[in-house]
PDB file of C-alpha atoms and ligand atoms in Angstrom:
ATOM      1  CA  MET W  27      25.757   6.377  15.335  1.00 56.00           C
ATOM      2  CA  SER W  28      23.134   3.078  16.247  1.00 79.00           C
ATOM      3  CA  GLU W  29      22.954   0.605  13.553  1.00 92.00           C
ATOM      4  CA  LYS W  30      19.710   0.830  11.380  1.00 97.00           C
ATOM      5  CA  THR W  31      16.283  -0.860  12.567  1.00 98.00           C
ATOM      6  CA  ILE W  32      15.392  -2.840   9.657  1.00 98.00           C
ATOM      7  CA  PHE W  33      11.893  -0.980   9.823  1.00 98.00           C
ATOM      8  CA  LYS W  34      14.513   1.638   8.487  1.00 98.00           C
ATOM      9  CA  LYS W  35      16.102   0.044   5.594  1.00 98.00           C
ATOM     10  CA  ILE W  36      12.639  -0.840   4.349  1.00 98.00           C
ATOM     11  CA  ILE W  37      11.772   3.150   4.158  1.00 98.00           C
ATOM     12  CA  ASP W  38      15.757   3.680   2.663  1.00 98.00           C
ATOM     13  CA  ARG W  39      14.784   0.058   0.538  1.00 98.00           C
ATOM     14  CA  GLU W  40      17.786  -1.654   1.220  1.00 98.00           C
ATOM     15  CA  VAL W  41      15.395  -4.560   2.781  1.00 98.00           C
ATOM     16  CA  PRO W  42      11.849  -5.702   0.258  1.00 98.00           C
ATOM     17  CA  ALA W  43       8.627  -5.561   1.852  1.00 98.00           C
ATOM     18  CA  ASP W  44       5.469  -5.342   0.211  1.00 98.00           C
ATOM     19  CA  ILE W  45       3.990  -1.838   0.663  1.00 98.00           C
ATOM     20  CA  VAL W  46       1.177  -0.538   0.082  1.00 98.00           C
ATOM     21  CA  PHE W  47       0.917   3.053   1.510  1.00 98.00           C
ATOM     22  CA  GLU W  48       3.090   5.581   0.389  1.00 98.00           C
ATOM     23  CA  ASP W  49       3.311   9.362   1.215  1.00 98.00           C
ATOM     24  CA  GLU W  50       6.191  12.110   2.698  1.00 98.00           C
ATOM     25  CA  ILE W  51       6.036  11.467   6.302  1.00 98.00           C
ATOM     26  CA  CYS W  52       4.653   7.621   6.165  1.00 98.00           C
ATOM     27  CA  LEU W  53       5.599   4.074   4.934  1.00 98.00           C
ATOM     28  CA  ALA W  54       2.725   1.169   5.578  1.00 98.00           C
ATOM     29  CA  PHE W  55       3.538  -2.512   4.352  1.00 99.00           C
ATOM     30  CA  LYS W  56       2.660  -6.161   4.900  1.00 98.00           C
ATOM     31  CA  ASP W  57       3.434  -7.665   8.091  1.00 98.00           C
ATOM     32  CA  VAL W  58       6.256 -10.330   7.370  1.00 98.00           C
ATOM     33  CA  ASN W  59       4.784 -12.546  10.248  1.00 98.00           C
ATOM     34  CA  PRO W  60       0.543 -11.825   9.617  1.00 98.00           C
ATOM     35  CA  GLN W  61      -1.350 -12.433  12.596  1.00 97.00           C
ATOM     36  CA  ALA W  62      -4.212 -11.810  10.701  1.00 97.00           C
ATOM     37  CA  PRO W  63      -5.837 -12.013   7.518  1.00 98.00           C
ATOM     38  CA  VAL W  64      -4.454  -8.505   7.176  1.00 98.00           C
ATOM     39  CA  HIS W  65      -1.852  -7.070   8.917  1.00 98.00           C
ATOM     40  CA  ILE W  66      -0.843  -3.776   8.155  1.00 98.00           C
ATOM     41  CA  LEU W  67       2.544  -2.180   9.475  1.00 99.00           C
ATOM     42  CA  ILE W  68       1.870   1.334  10.157  1.00 98.00           C
ATOM     43  CA  ILE W  69       5.719   3.619  10.501  1.00 98.00           C
ATOM     44  CA  PRO W  70       6.653   6.766  10.057  1.00 98.00           C
ATOM     45  CA  LYS W  71       9.725   7.865   8.483  1.00 98.00           C
ATOM     46  CA  LYS W  72      10.752   9.745  11.013  1.00 98.00           C
ATOM     47  CA  GLU W  73      12.938   7.501  13.550  1.00 98.00           C
ATOM     48  CA  ILE W  74      10.517   7.608  16.836  1.00 98.00           C
ATOM     49  CA  ALA W  75      11.619   4.666  18.726  1.00 98.00           C
ATOM     50  CA  SER W  76       8.652   4.420  20.219  1.00 98.00           C
ATOM     51  CA  THR W  77       5.446   5.613  21.528  1.00 98.00           C
ATOM     52  CA  ASP W  78       7.953   6.653  25.110  1.00 97.00           C
ATOM     53  CA  LYS W  79       9.941   8.850  22.809  1.00 98.00           C
ATOM     54  CA  LEU W  80       6.834  10.827  21.668  1.00 98.00           C
ATOM     55  CA  SER W  81       7.114  14.702  21.746  1.00 98.00           C
ATOM     56  CA  ALA W  82       4.568  18.216  20.999  1.00 98.00           C
ATOM     57  CA  GLU W  83       6.367  18.096  17.773  1.00 97.00           C
ATOM     58  CA  ASP W  84       5.145  14.727  16.195  1.00 98.00           C
ATOM     59  CA  ALA W  85       1.071  16.043  17.064  1.00 98.00           C
ATOM     60  CA  GLU W  86       0.831  16.280  13.019  1.00 97.00           C
ATOM     61  CA  LEU W  87       2.455  12.949  12.055  1.00 97.00           C
ATOM     62  CA  LEU W  88       0.065  11.315  14.474  1.00 98.00           C
ATOM     63  CA  CYS W  89      -3.075  12.661  13.151  1.00 98.00           C
ATOM     64  CA  HIS W  90      -2.042  12.359   9.869  1.00 98.00           C
ATOM     65  CA  ILE W  91      -1.166   8.422  10.797  1.00 98.00           C
ATOM     66  CA  TYR W  92      -5.355   8.286  12.501  1.00 97.00           C
ATOM     67  CA  THR W  93      -6.728  11.112   9.650  1.00 98.00           C
ATOM     68  CA  VAL W  94      -4.660   9.910   6.852  1.00 98.00           C
ATOM     69  CA  VAL W  95      -3.014   6.742   6.313  1.00 98.00           C
ATOM     70  CA  LEU W  96      -5.574   4.513   8.412  1.00 98.00           C
ATOM     71  CA  PRO W  97      -8.834   5.171   6.351  1.00 98.00           C
ATOM     72  CA  TYR W  98      -6.942   5.207   2.868  1.00 98.00           C
ATOM     73  CA  LEU W  99      -6.416   1.877   4.472  1.00 98.00           C
ATOM     74  CA  VAL W 100      -9.556   0.061   5.831  1.00 98.00           C
ATOM     75  CA  SER W 101     -11.509   1.201   2.898  1.00 98.00           C
ATOM     76  CA  GLU W 102      -8.543  -0.236   0.255  1.00 98.00           C
ATOM     77  CA  PHE W 103      -8.367  -3.180   2.372  1.00 98.00           C
ATOM     78  CA  ALA W 104     -12.747  -3.928   3.350  1.00 98.00           C
ATOM     79  CA  LEU W 105     -11.827  -2.988   7.249  1.00 98.00           C
ATOM     80  CA  SER W 106     -14.851  -0.937   7.556  1.00 95.00           C
ATOM     81  CA  GLY W 107     -16.266  -4.366   9.779  1.00 96.00           C
ATOM     82  CA  GLY W 108     -14.048  -2.857  12.330  1.00 98.00           C
ATOM     83  CA  TYR W 109      -9.554  -3.930  13.583  1.00 98.00           C
ATOM     84  CA  ARG W 110      -7.447  -3.182  15.803  1.00 98.00           C
ATOM     85  CA  LEU W 111      -4.123  -1.400  15.731  1.00 98.00           C
ATOM     86  CA  VAL W 112      -1.917  -1.585  18.342  1.00 97.00           C
ATOM     87  CA  THR W 113       0.975   0.195  19.499  1.00 98.00           C
ATOM     88  CA  ASN W 114       3.253  -2.595  21.804  1.00 98.00           C
ATOM     89  CA  CYS W 115       6.170   0.070  24.065  1.00 98.00           C
ATOM     90  CA  GLY W 116       8.553  -1.718  25.321  1.00 98.00           C
ATOM     91  CA  ASN W 117      10.336  -4.776  26.730  1.00 97.00           C
ATOM     92  CA  ASN W 118       7.173  -5.591  28.432  1.00 96.00           C
ATOM     93  CA  GLY W 119       4.869  -4.115  26.071  1.00 97.00           C
ATOM     94  CA  GLY W 120       5.880  -7.173  22.474  1.00 97.00           C
ATOM     95  CA  GLN W 121       7.700  -4.628  21.899  1.00 98.00           C
ATOM     96  CA  THR W 122      10.678  -6.377  19.270  1.00 98.00           C
ATOM     97  CA  VAL W 123      11.632  -3.028  16.615  1.00 98.00           C
ATOM     98  CA  TYR W 124      12.860  -0.334  18.337  1.00 98.00           C
ATOM     99  CA  HIS W 125      11.111   2.330  15.023  1.00 98.00           C
ATOM    100  CA  LEU W 126       7.330   3.625  15.922  1.00 98.00           C
ATOM    101  CA  HIS W 127       4.605   1.645  14.110  1.00 98.00           C
ATOM    102  CA  PHE W 128       1.340   0.615  14.163  1.00 98.00           C
ATOM    103  CA  HIS W 129      -0.003  -3.340  13.463  1.00 98.00           C
ATOM    104  CA  LEU W 130      -3.355  -2.623  11.174  1.00 98.00           C
ATOM    105  CA  LEU W 131      -5.114  -5.975  11.905  1.00 98.00           C
ATOM    106  CA  GLY W 132      -7.990  -7.596  10.755  1.00 98.00           C
ATOM    107  CA  GLY W 133     -10.189 -10.195   8.492  1.00 97.00           C
ATOM    108  CA  ARG W 134     -11.742 -11.883  11.466  1.00 97.00           C
ATOM    109  CA  PHE W 135     -12.833 -11.277  15.033  1.00 96.00           C
ATOM    110  CA  MET W 136     -10.372 -10.136  17.851  1.00 95.00           C
ATOM    111  CA  GLY W 137     -10.841 -11.360  20.809  1.00 95.00           C
ATOM    112  CA  TRP W 138     -10.204  -9.315  24.324  1.00 96.00           C
ATOM    113  CA  PRO W 139      -7.644  -9.759  26.046  1.00 93.00           C
ATOM    114  CA  PRO W 140      -5.012  -9.956  24.195  1.00 89.00           C
ATOM    115  CA  GLY W 141      -1.854 -12.341  24.864  1.00 80.00           C
TER     116      GLY W 141
HETATM  117  P1  5GP N 376       6.870  -5.221  17.810  1.00 79.18           P
HETATM  118  O1  5GP N 376       6.616  -6.694  17.926  1.00 79.18           O
HETATM  119  O2  5GP N 376       7.911  -4.178  17.406  1.00 79.18           O
HETATM  120  O3  5GP N 376       5.438  -4.752  17.952  1.00 79.18           O
HETATM  121  O4  5GP N 376       5.723  -6.097  15.750  1.00 79.18           O
HETATM  122  C1  5GP N 376       7.354  -5.607  14.875  1.00 79.18           C
HETATM  123  C2  5GP N 376       6.622  -6.734  13.282  1.00 79.18           C
HETATM  124  O5  5GP N 376       7.867  -6.026  12.356  1.00 79.18           O
HETATM  125  C3  5GP N 376       6.461  -8.173  13.542  1.00 79.18           C
HETATM  126  O6  5GP N 376       5.093  -8.103  14.048  1.00 79.18           O
HETATM  127  C4  5GP N 376       7.099  -8.893  12.536  1.00 79.18           C
HETATM  128  O7  5GP N 376       6.512 -10.236  12.885  1.00 79.18           O
HETATM  129  C5  5GP N 376       7.273  -7.216  12.002  1.00 79.18           C
HETATM  130  N1  5GP N 376       8.591  -7.401  10.724  1.00 79.18           N
HETATM  131  C6  5GP N 376      10.523  -7.912  12.044  1.00 79.18           C
HETATM  132  N2  5GP N 376      10.890  -7.942  10.890  1.00 79.18           N
HETATM  133  C7  5GP N 376      10.651  -7.834   9.045  1.00 79.18           C
HETATM  134  C8  5GP N 376      10.683  -7.705   7.841  1.00 79.18           C
HETATM  135  O8  5GP N 376      12.019  -7.826   7.592  1.00 79.18           O
HETATM  136  N3  5GP N 376       9.352  -7.331   7.280  1.00 79.18           N
HETATM  137  C9  5GP N 376       8.022  -6.909   7.341  1.00 79.18           C
HETATM  138  N4  5GP N 376       7.195  -7.159   6.603  1.00 79.18           N
HETATM  139  N5  5GP N 376       8.279  -7.136   8.967  1.00 79.18           N
HETATM  140  C10 5GP N 376       9.099  -7.333   9.767  1.00 79.18           C
END
């Protein structure tokens, strides 16, 4: 059995985090190294390493993130003026934690292109 990722340890309450949303499918918590005034990580509780490991059976989970978790956080953190939702995939994508996660960034203007 491979070692737990830091995010799995947060799900299992082995590592503390500032949790801002939780239900049976997902967890959302503040990033420990925020890149914007609002920087929240949204993760599925299901262990999926990255976007390239998603399958059709994960459609409901992704829909849940976009239609339930995201609107809740946008309202809760006053992001109706806009935000960025980012998923890094793999080494070239800048992924460092191999448990699927979405960065919700907001509270300032987001430049483009990203670094
Ligand atoms: P990635 O680089 O994989 O797209 O994003 C991983 C994110 O997880 C980074 O933004 C990093 O700051 C955050 N992170 C890493 N370890 C921890 C932790 O122990 N707690 C929290 N809250 N965030 C973490």
